[in-house]
Amino acid sequence: MALHTLRAMGEGGLFDQLGGGFHRYSVDQKWLVSHFEKMLYDQAQLVSSYVDAYQVTRDPFYADIARRTCDYVLRDMTSLEGGFYSAEDADSEGVEGKFYVWTRDEIDKIIGDKSKADIFCRYYGVEPEGNWEHGNNVLHVALSIDQTAKLFHKPEKEVVAILEEDGRNCLRPAKNGCGPIVTRRS
């Protein structure tokens, strides 16, 4: 049961699929939509759980989630003085989740290559009309890498490269102007 729950959390919208780290809690039964606030203590507790899951199963999925969560904390929740921020707000520019949700059109424009955008959107469950409010999409793992590769007749390595290069390296920086407010209590 614990492994199933950790996988559902790591594949769902509760986990920031592009930037790493976990949002505070889910507001639906499918782990899709979260309250987009991120708390430092959640990251610490969940890293420990994912490392334990990896040690028991040797499934690289759990190690990857733990690593990406640590990367997030070091990148976004660590002050220049070396302390840690306690939280990131759910709102960006006064809109809950704005930094973490995407329209299909935004993704198409940013990636620029339709076939790559199609792979990205299928893997992350992006719908043309959105899977959340106002035509926005909360990214979640809708298909495995293997399923996505077979669907698009591509090698798995190519699918992974598209998700990493056009996802984490392209989409996240595109929204840097509207990032969430960090609570600066160290």
PDB file of C-alpha atoms in Angstrom:
ATOM      1  CA  MET A   1       0.000   0.000   0.000  1.00  0.00           C
ATOM      2  CA  ALA A   2       2.803   2.468   0.882  1.00  0.00           C
ATOM      3  CA  LEU A   3       4.647   1.834  -2.403  1.00  0.00           C
ATOM      4  CA  HIS A   4       1.434   2.263  -4.391  1.00  0.00           C
ATOM      5  CA  THR A   5       0.720   5.557  -2.611  1.00  0.00           C
ATOM      6  CA  LEU A   6       4.253   6.867  -3.135  1.00  0.00           C
ATOM      7  CA  ARG A   7       4.061   6.015  -6.845  1.00  0.00           C
ATOM      8  CA  ALA A   8       0.663   7.710  -7.216  1.00  0.00           C
ATOM      9  CA  MET A   9       1.974  10.815  -5.455  1.00  0.00           C
ATOM     10  CA  GLY A  10       5.152  10.894  -7.552  1.00  0.00           C
ATOM     11  CA  GLU A  11       3.301  10.461 -10.842  1.00  0.00           C
ATOM     12  CA  GLY A  12       0.465  12.832  -9.993  1.00  0.00           C
ATOM     13  CA  GLY A  13       0.054  16.568  -9.895  1.00  0.00           C
ATOM     14  CA  LEU A  14       1.030  16.583  -6.229  1.00  0.00           C
ATOM     15  CA  PHE A  15       4.633  16.298  -7.460  1.00  0.00           C
ATOM     16  CA  ASP A  16       5.976  19.185  -9.547  1.00  0.00           C
ATOM     17  CA  GLN A  17       6.809  17.203 -12.687  1.00  0.00           C
ATOM     18  CA  LEU A  18       9.073  19.908 -14.128  1.00  0.00           C
ATOM     19  CA  GLY A  19      10.712  21.491 -11.117  1.00  0.00           C
ATOM     20  CA  GLY A  20      10.646  18.697  -8.565  1.00  0.00           C
ATOM     21  CA  GLY A  21       9.333  18.876  -5.026  1.00  0.00           C
ATOM     22  CA  PHE A  22       5.899  18.210  -3.615  1.00  0.00           C
ATOM     23  CA  HIS A  23       2.970  20.526  -3.179  1.00  0.00           C
ATOM     24  CA  ARG A  24       1.365  20.544   0.231  1.00  0.00           C
ATOM     25  CA  TYR A  25      -1.682  18.342  -0.409  1.00  0.00           C
ATOM     26  CA  SER A  26      -4.019  17.100  -3.106  1.00  0.00           C
ATOM     27  CA  VAL A  27      -7.534  18.469  -3.427  1.00  0.00           C
ATOM     28  CA  ASP A  28      -8.919  15.523  -5.397  1.00  0.00           C
ATOM     29  CA  GLN A  29      -8.980  11.729  -5.136  1.00  0.00           C
ATOM     30  CA  LYS A  30      -6.730  11.168  -8.181  1.00  0.00           C
ATOM     31  CA  TRP A  31      -3.678  13.091  -6.836  1.00  0.00           C
ATOM     32  CA  LEU A  32      -4.029  15.366  -9.886  1.00  0.00           C
ATOM     33  CA  VAL A  33      -4.841  18.800  -8.507  1.00  0.00           C
ATOM     34  CA  SER A  34      -2.942  20.081  -5.525  1.00  0.00           C
ATOM     35  CA  HIS A  35      -2.934  23.116  -3.327  1.00  0.00           C
ATOM     36  CA  PHE A  36       0.184  24.471  -5.011  1.00  0.00           C
ATOM     37  CA  GLU A  37       1.971  25.617  -1.852  1.00  0.00           C
ATOM     38  CA  LYS A  38       5.249  23.801  -1.120  1.00  0.00           C
ATOM     39  CA  MET A  39       6.477  23.329   2.446  1.00  0.00           C
ATOM     40  CA  LEU A  40      10.062  22.521   3.433  1.00  0.00           C
ATOM     41  CA  TYR A  41       9.034  19.965   6.046  1.00  0.00           C
ATOM     42  CA  ASP A  42       7.005  18.017   3.456  1.00  0.00           C
ATOM     43  CA  GLN A  43      10.065  17.774   1.209  1.00  0.00           C
ATOM     44  CA  ALA A  44      12.195  16.425   4.062  1.00  0.00           C
ATOM     45  CA  GLN A  45       9.676  13.780   5.121  1.00  0.00           C
ATOM     46  CA  LEU A  46       8.930  12.661   1.587  1.00  0.00           C
ATOM     47  CA  VAL A  47      12.590  12.388   0.549  1.00  0.00           C
ATOM     48  CA  SER A  48      13.089  10.007   3.459  1.00  0.00           C
ATOM     49  CA  SER A  49      10.082   7.907   2.390  1.00  0.00           C
ATOM     50  CA  TYR A  50      11.196   7.747  -1.256  1.00  0.00           C
ATOM     51  CA  VAL A  51      14.753   6.777  -0.272  1.00  0.00           C
ATOM     52  CA  ASP A  52      13.330   4.018   1.951  1.00  0.00           C
ATOM     53  CA  ALA A  53      11.140   2.817  -0.928  1.00  0.00           C
ATOM     54  CA  TYR A  54      14.158   2.708  -3.227  1.00  0.00           C
ATOM     55  CA  GLN A  55      16.235   0.792  -0.686  1.00  0.00           C
ATOM     56  CA  VAL A  56      13.499  -1.818  -0.330  1.00  0.00           C
ATOM     57  CA  THR A  57      12.602  -2.192  -4.023  1.00  0.00           C
ATOM     58  CA  ARG A  58      15.673  -0.962  -5.952  1.00  0.00           C
ATOM     59  CA  ASP A  59      13.137   0.632  -8.330  1.00  0.00           C
ATOM     60  CA  PRO A  60      14.876   3.722  -9.804  1.00  0.00           C
ATOM     61  CA  PHE A  61      11.538   5.583  -9.869  1.00  0.00           C
ATOM     62  CA  TYR A  62      11.727   6.175  -6.113  1.00  0.00           C
ATOM     63  CA  ALA A  63      15.370   7.284  -6.208  1.00  0.00           C
ATOM     64  CA  ASP A  64      14.578   9.700  -9.058  1.00  0.00           C
ATOM     65  CA  ILE A  65      11.732  11.339  -7.128  1.00  0.00           C
ATOM     66  CA  ALA A  66      13.956  11.683  -4.035  1.00  0.00           C
ATOM     67  CA  ARG A  67      16.787  13.173  -6.129  1.00  0.00           C
ATOM     68  CA  ARG A  68      14.527  15.617  -7.944  1.00  0.00           C
ATOM     69  CA  THR A  69      13.005  16.717  -4.630  1.00  0.00           C
ATOM     70  CA  CYS A  70      16.463  17.353  -3.165  1.00  0.00           C
ATOM     71  CA  ASP A  71      17.454  19.248  -6.318  1.00  0.00           C
ATOM     72  CA  TYR A  72      14.351  21.427  -5.917  1.00  0.00           C
ATOM     73  CA  VAL A  73      15.133  22.190  -2.252  1.00  0.00           C
ATOM     74  CA  LEU A  74      18.746  23.095  -3.015  1.00  0.00           C
ATOM     75  CA  ARG A  75      17.780  25.236  -6.028  1.00  0.00           C
ATOM     76  CA  ASP A  76      14.587  26.975  -4.854  1.00  0.00           C
ATOM     77  CA  MET A  77      14.339  26.697  -1.073  1.00  0.00           C
ATOM     78  CA  THR A  78      17.909  27.491  -0.051  1.00  0.00           C
ATOM     79  CA  SER A  79      18.938  31.071   0.708  1.00  0.00           C
ATOM     80  CA  LEU A  80      22.211  32.565  -0.457  1.00  0.00           C
ATOM     81  CA  GLU A  81      23.324  32.514   3.179  1.00  0.00           C
ATOM     82  CA  GLY A  82      22.822  28.732   3.302  1.00  0.00           C
ATOM     83  CA  GLY A  83      19.605  28.565   5.328  1.00  0.00           C
ATOM     84  CA  PHE A  84      16.365  27.056   4.085  1.00  0.00           C
ATOM     85  CA  TYR A  85      13.126  28.848   3.324  1.00  0.00           C
ATOM     86  CA  SER A  86      10.090  27.369   5.034  1.00  0.00           C
ATOM     87  CA  ALA A  87       7.600  27.539   2.145  1.00  0.00           C
ATOM     88  CA  GLU A  88       6.671  28.644  -1.345  1.00  0.00           C
ATOM     89  CA  ASP A  89       3.278  30.285  -1.766  1.00  0.00           C
ATOM     90  CA  ALA A  90       0.579  28.626  -3.882  1.00  0.00           C
ATOM     91  CA  ASP A  91      -0.092  31.883  -5.728  1.00  0.00           C
ATOM     92  CA  SER A  92       1.903  33.532  -8.496  1.00  0.00           C
ATOM     93  CA  GLU A  93       0.813  37.011  -9.540  1.00  0.00           C
ATOM     94  CA  GLY A  94      -2.297  36.547  -7.384  1.00  0.00           C
ATOM     95  CA  VAL A  95      -3.420  33.354  -9.156  1.00  0.00           C
ATOM     96  CA  GLU A  96      -3.281  29.984  -7.422  1.00  0.00           C
ATOM     97  CA  GLY A  97      -1.055  27.548  -9.282  1.00  0.00           C
ATOM     98  CA  LYS A  98      -0.206  29.884 -12.186  1.00  0.00           C
ATOM     99  CA  PHE A  99       3.478  28.892 -12.086  1.00  0.00           C
ATOM    100  CA  TYR A 100       2.633  25.170 -12.242  1.00  0.00           C
ATOM    101  CA  VAL A 101      -0.131  24.890 -14.868  1.00  0.00           C
ATOM    102  CA  TRP A 102      -0.026  25.070 -18.659  1.00  0.00           C
ATOM    103  CA  THR A 103      -2.324  25.391 -21.622  1.00  0.00           C
ATOM    104  CA  ARG A 104      -1.719  23.194 -24.636  1.00  0.00           C
ATOM    105  CA  ASP A 105      -1.074  26.322 -26.709  1.00  0.00           C
ATOM    106  CA  GLU A 106       1.649  27.516 -24.292  1.00  0.00           C
ATOM    107  CA  ILE A 107       3.409  24.168 -24.536  1.00  0.00           C
ATOM    108  CA  ASP A 108       3.159  24.075 -28.336  1.00  0.00           C
ATOM    109  CA  LYS A 109       4.625  27.582 -28.646  1.00  0.00           C
ATOM    110  CA  ILE A 110       7.460  27.003 -26.182  1.00  0.00           C
ATOM    111  CA  ILE A 111       8.542  23.620 -27.543  1.00  0.00           C
ATOM    112  CA  GLY A 112       8.050  24.736 -31.123  1.00  0.00           C
ATOM    113  CA  ASP A 113       8.241  21.255 -32.676  1.00  0.00           C
ATOM    114  CA  LYS A 114       4.777  19.693 -32.997  1.00  0.00           C
ATOM    115  CA  SER A 115       5.930  16.075 -32.789  1.00  0.00           C
ATOM    116  CA  LYS A 116       7.970  16.781 -29.637  1.00  0.00           C
ATOM    117  CA  ALA A 117       5.098  18.745 -28.109  1.00  0.00           C
ATOM    118  CA  ASP A 118       2.724  15.833 -28.865  1.00  0.00           C
ATOM    119  CA  ILE A 119       5.037  13.404 -27.048  1.00  0.00           C
ATOM    120  CA  PHE A 120       5.414  15.759 -24.091  1.00  0.00           C
ATOM    121  CA  CYS A 121       1.668  16.380 -23.858  1.00  0.00           C
ATOM    122  CA  ARG A 122       0.692  12.721 -24.146  1.00  0.00           C
ATOM    123  CA  TYR A 123       3.172  11.653 -21.466  1.00  0.00           C
ATOM    124  CA  TYR A 124       2.061  14.407 -19.074  1.00  0.00           C
ATOM    125  CA  GLY A 125      -1.677  14.088 -19.741  1.00  0.00           C
ATOM    126  CA  VAL A 126      -2.084  17.526 -21.300  1.00  0.00           C
ATOM    127  CA  GLU A 127      -5.512  18.016 -22.867  1.00  0.00           C
ATOM    128  CA  PRO A 128      -6.338  20.650 -25.531  1.00  0.00           C
ATOM    129  CA  GLU A 129      -9.219  21.890 -23.363  1.00  0.00           C
ATOM    130  CA  GLY A 130      -7.256  21.426 -20.127  1.00  0.00           C
ATOM    131  CA  ASN A 131      -7.575  18.956 -17.277  1.00  0.00           C
ATOM    132  CA  TRP A 132      -8.173  21.659 -14.666  1.00  0.00           C
ATOM    133  CA  GLU A 133      -9.683  25.143 -14.468  1.00  0.00           C
ATOM    134  CA  HIS A 134      -9.756  27.738 -17.280  1.00  0.00           C
ATOM    135  CA  GLY A 135      -8.229  25.450 -19.921  1.00  0.00           C
ATOM    136  CA  ASN A 136      -5.103  24.830 -17.856  1.00  0.00           C
ATOM    137  CA  ASN A 137      -3.368  21.507 -17.361  1.00  0.00           C
ATOM    138  CA  VAL A 138      -1.752  20.110 -14.250  1.00  0.00           C
ATOM    139  CA  LEU A 139       1.133  17.938 -15.456  1.00  0.00           C
ATOM    140  CA  HIS A 140       1.051  14.320 -14.326  1.00  0.00           C
ATOM    141  CA  VAL A 141       2.445  11.068 -15.685  1.00  0.00           C
ATOM    142  CA  ALA A 142      -0.365   9.738 -17.875  1.00  0.00           C
ATOM    143  CA  LEU A 143       1.668   7.037 -19.672  1.00  0.00           C
ATOM    144  CA  SER A 144       4.920   5.267 -18.898  1.00  0.00           C
ATOM    145  CA  ILE A 145       8.038   6.019 -20.932  1.00  0.00           C
ATOM    146  CA  ASP A 146       7.644   2.599 -22.551  1.00  0.00           C
ATOM    147  CA  GLN A 147       3.994   3.224 -23.482  1.00  0.00           C
ATOM    148  CA  THR A 148       4.813   6.675 -24.854  1.00  0.00           C
ATOM    149  CA  ALA A 149       7.716   5.329 -26.917  1.00  0.00           C
ATOM    150  CA  LYS A 150       5.527   2.598 -28.426  1.00  0.00           C
ATOM    151  CA  LEU A 151       2.683   5.007 -29.152  1.00  0.00           C
ATOM    152  CA  PHE A 152       4.982   7.370 -31.081  1.00  0.00           C
ATOM    153  CA  HIS A 153       7.251   4.663 -32.544  1.00  0.00           C
ATOM    154  CA  LYS A 154      10.337   6.191 -30.915  1.00  0.00           C
ATOM    155  CA  PRO A 155      13.166   4.697 -28.863  1.00  0.00           C
ATOM    156  CA  GLU A 156      12.718   5.166 -25.117  1.00  0.00           C
ATOM    157  CA  LYS A 157      15.961   7.191 -24.954  1.00  0.00           C
ATOM    158  CA  GLU A 158      14.551   9.704 -27.432  1.00  0.00           C
ATOM    159  CA  VAL A 159      11.333  10.087 -25.419  1.00  0.00           C
ATOM    160  CA  VAL A 160      13.337  10.655 -22.229  1.00  0.00           C
ATOM    161  CA  ALA A 161      15.490  13.263 -24.012  1.00  0.00           C
ATOM    162  CA  ILE A 162      12.398  15.113 -25.228  1.00  0.00           C
ATOM    163  CA  LEU A 163      10.854  15.145 -21.758  1.00  0.00           C
ATOM    164  CA  GLU A 164      14.069  16.384 -20.168  1.00  0.00           C
ATOM    165  CA  GLU A 165      15.230  18.859 -22.799  1.00  0.00           C
ATOM    166  CA  ASP A 166      11.888  20.288 -23.853  1.00  0.00           C
ATOM    167  CA  GLY A 167      10.231  19.884 -20.492  1.00  0.00           C
ATOM    168  CA  ARG A 168      12.416  20.594 -17.518  1.00  0.00           C
ATOM    169  CA  ASN A 169      14.923  22.701 -19.464  1.00  0.00           C
ATOM    170  CA  CYS A 170      12.431  24.644 -21.581  1.00  0.00           C
ATOM    171  CA  LEU A 171       9.063  25.004 -19.872  1.00  0.00           C
ATOM    172  CA  ARG A 172      10.187  25.780 -16.322  1.00  0.00           C
ATOM    173  CA  PRO A 173      12.427  28.731 -17.298  1.00  0.00           C
ATOM    174  CA  ALA A 174       9.647  30.105 -19.519  1.00  0.00           C
ATOM    175  CA  LYS A 175       7.540  30.891 -16.442  1.00  0.00           C
ATOM    176  CA  ASN A 176      10.349  32.289 -14.275  1.00  0.00           C
ATOM    177  CA  GLY A 177       8.812  35.739 -14.382  1.00  0.00           C
ATOM    178  CA  CYS A 178       5.800  34.642 -12.339  1.00  0.00           C
ATOM    179  CA  GLY A 179       7.338  32.365  -9.738  1.00  0.00           C
ATOM    180  CA  PRO A 180       5.769  31.853  -6.339  1.00  0.00           C
ATOM    181  CA  ILE A 181       6.666  33.960  -3.326  1.00  0.00           C
ATOM    182  CA  VAL A 182       9.107  32.282  -0.952  1.00  0.00           C
ATOM    183  CA  THR A 183       8.513  32.496   2.784  1.00  0.00           C
ATOM    184  CA  ARG A 184      11.858  33.698   4.076  1.00  0.00           C
ATOM    185  CA  ARG A 185      11.821  32.278   7.581  1.00  0.00           C
ATOM    186  CA  SER A 186      14.992  30.243   7.868  1.00  0.00           C
TER     187      SER A 186
END
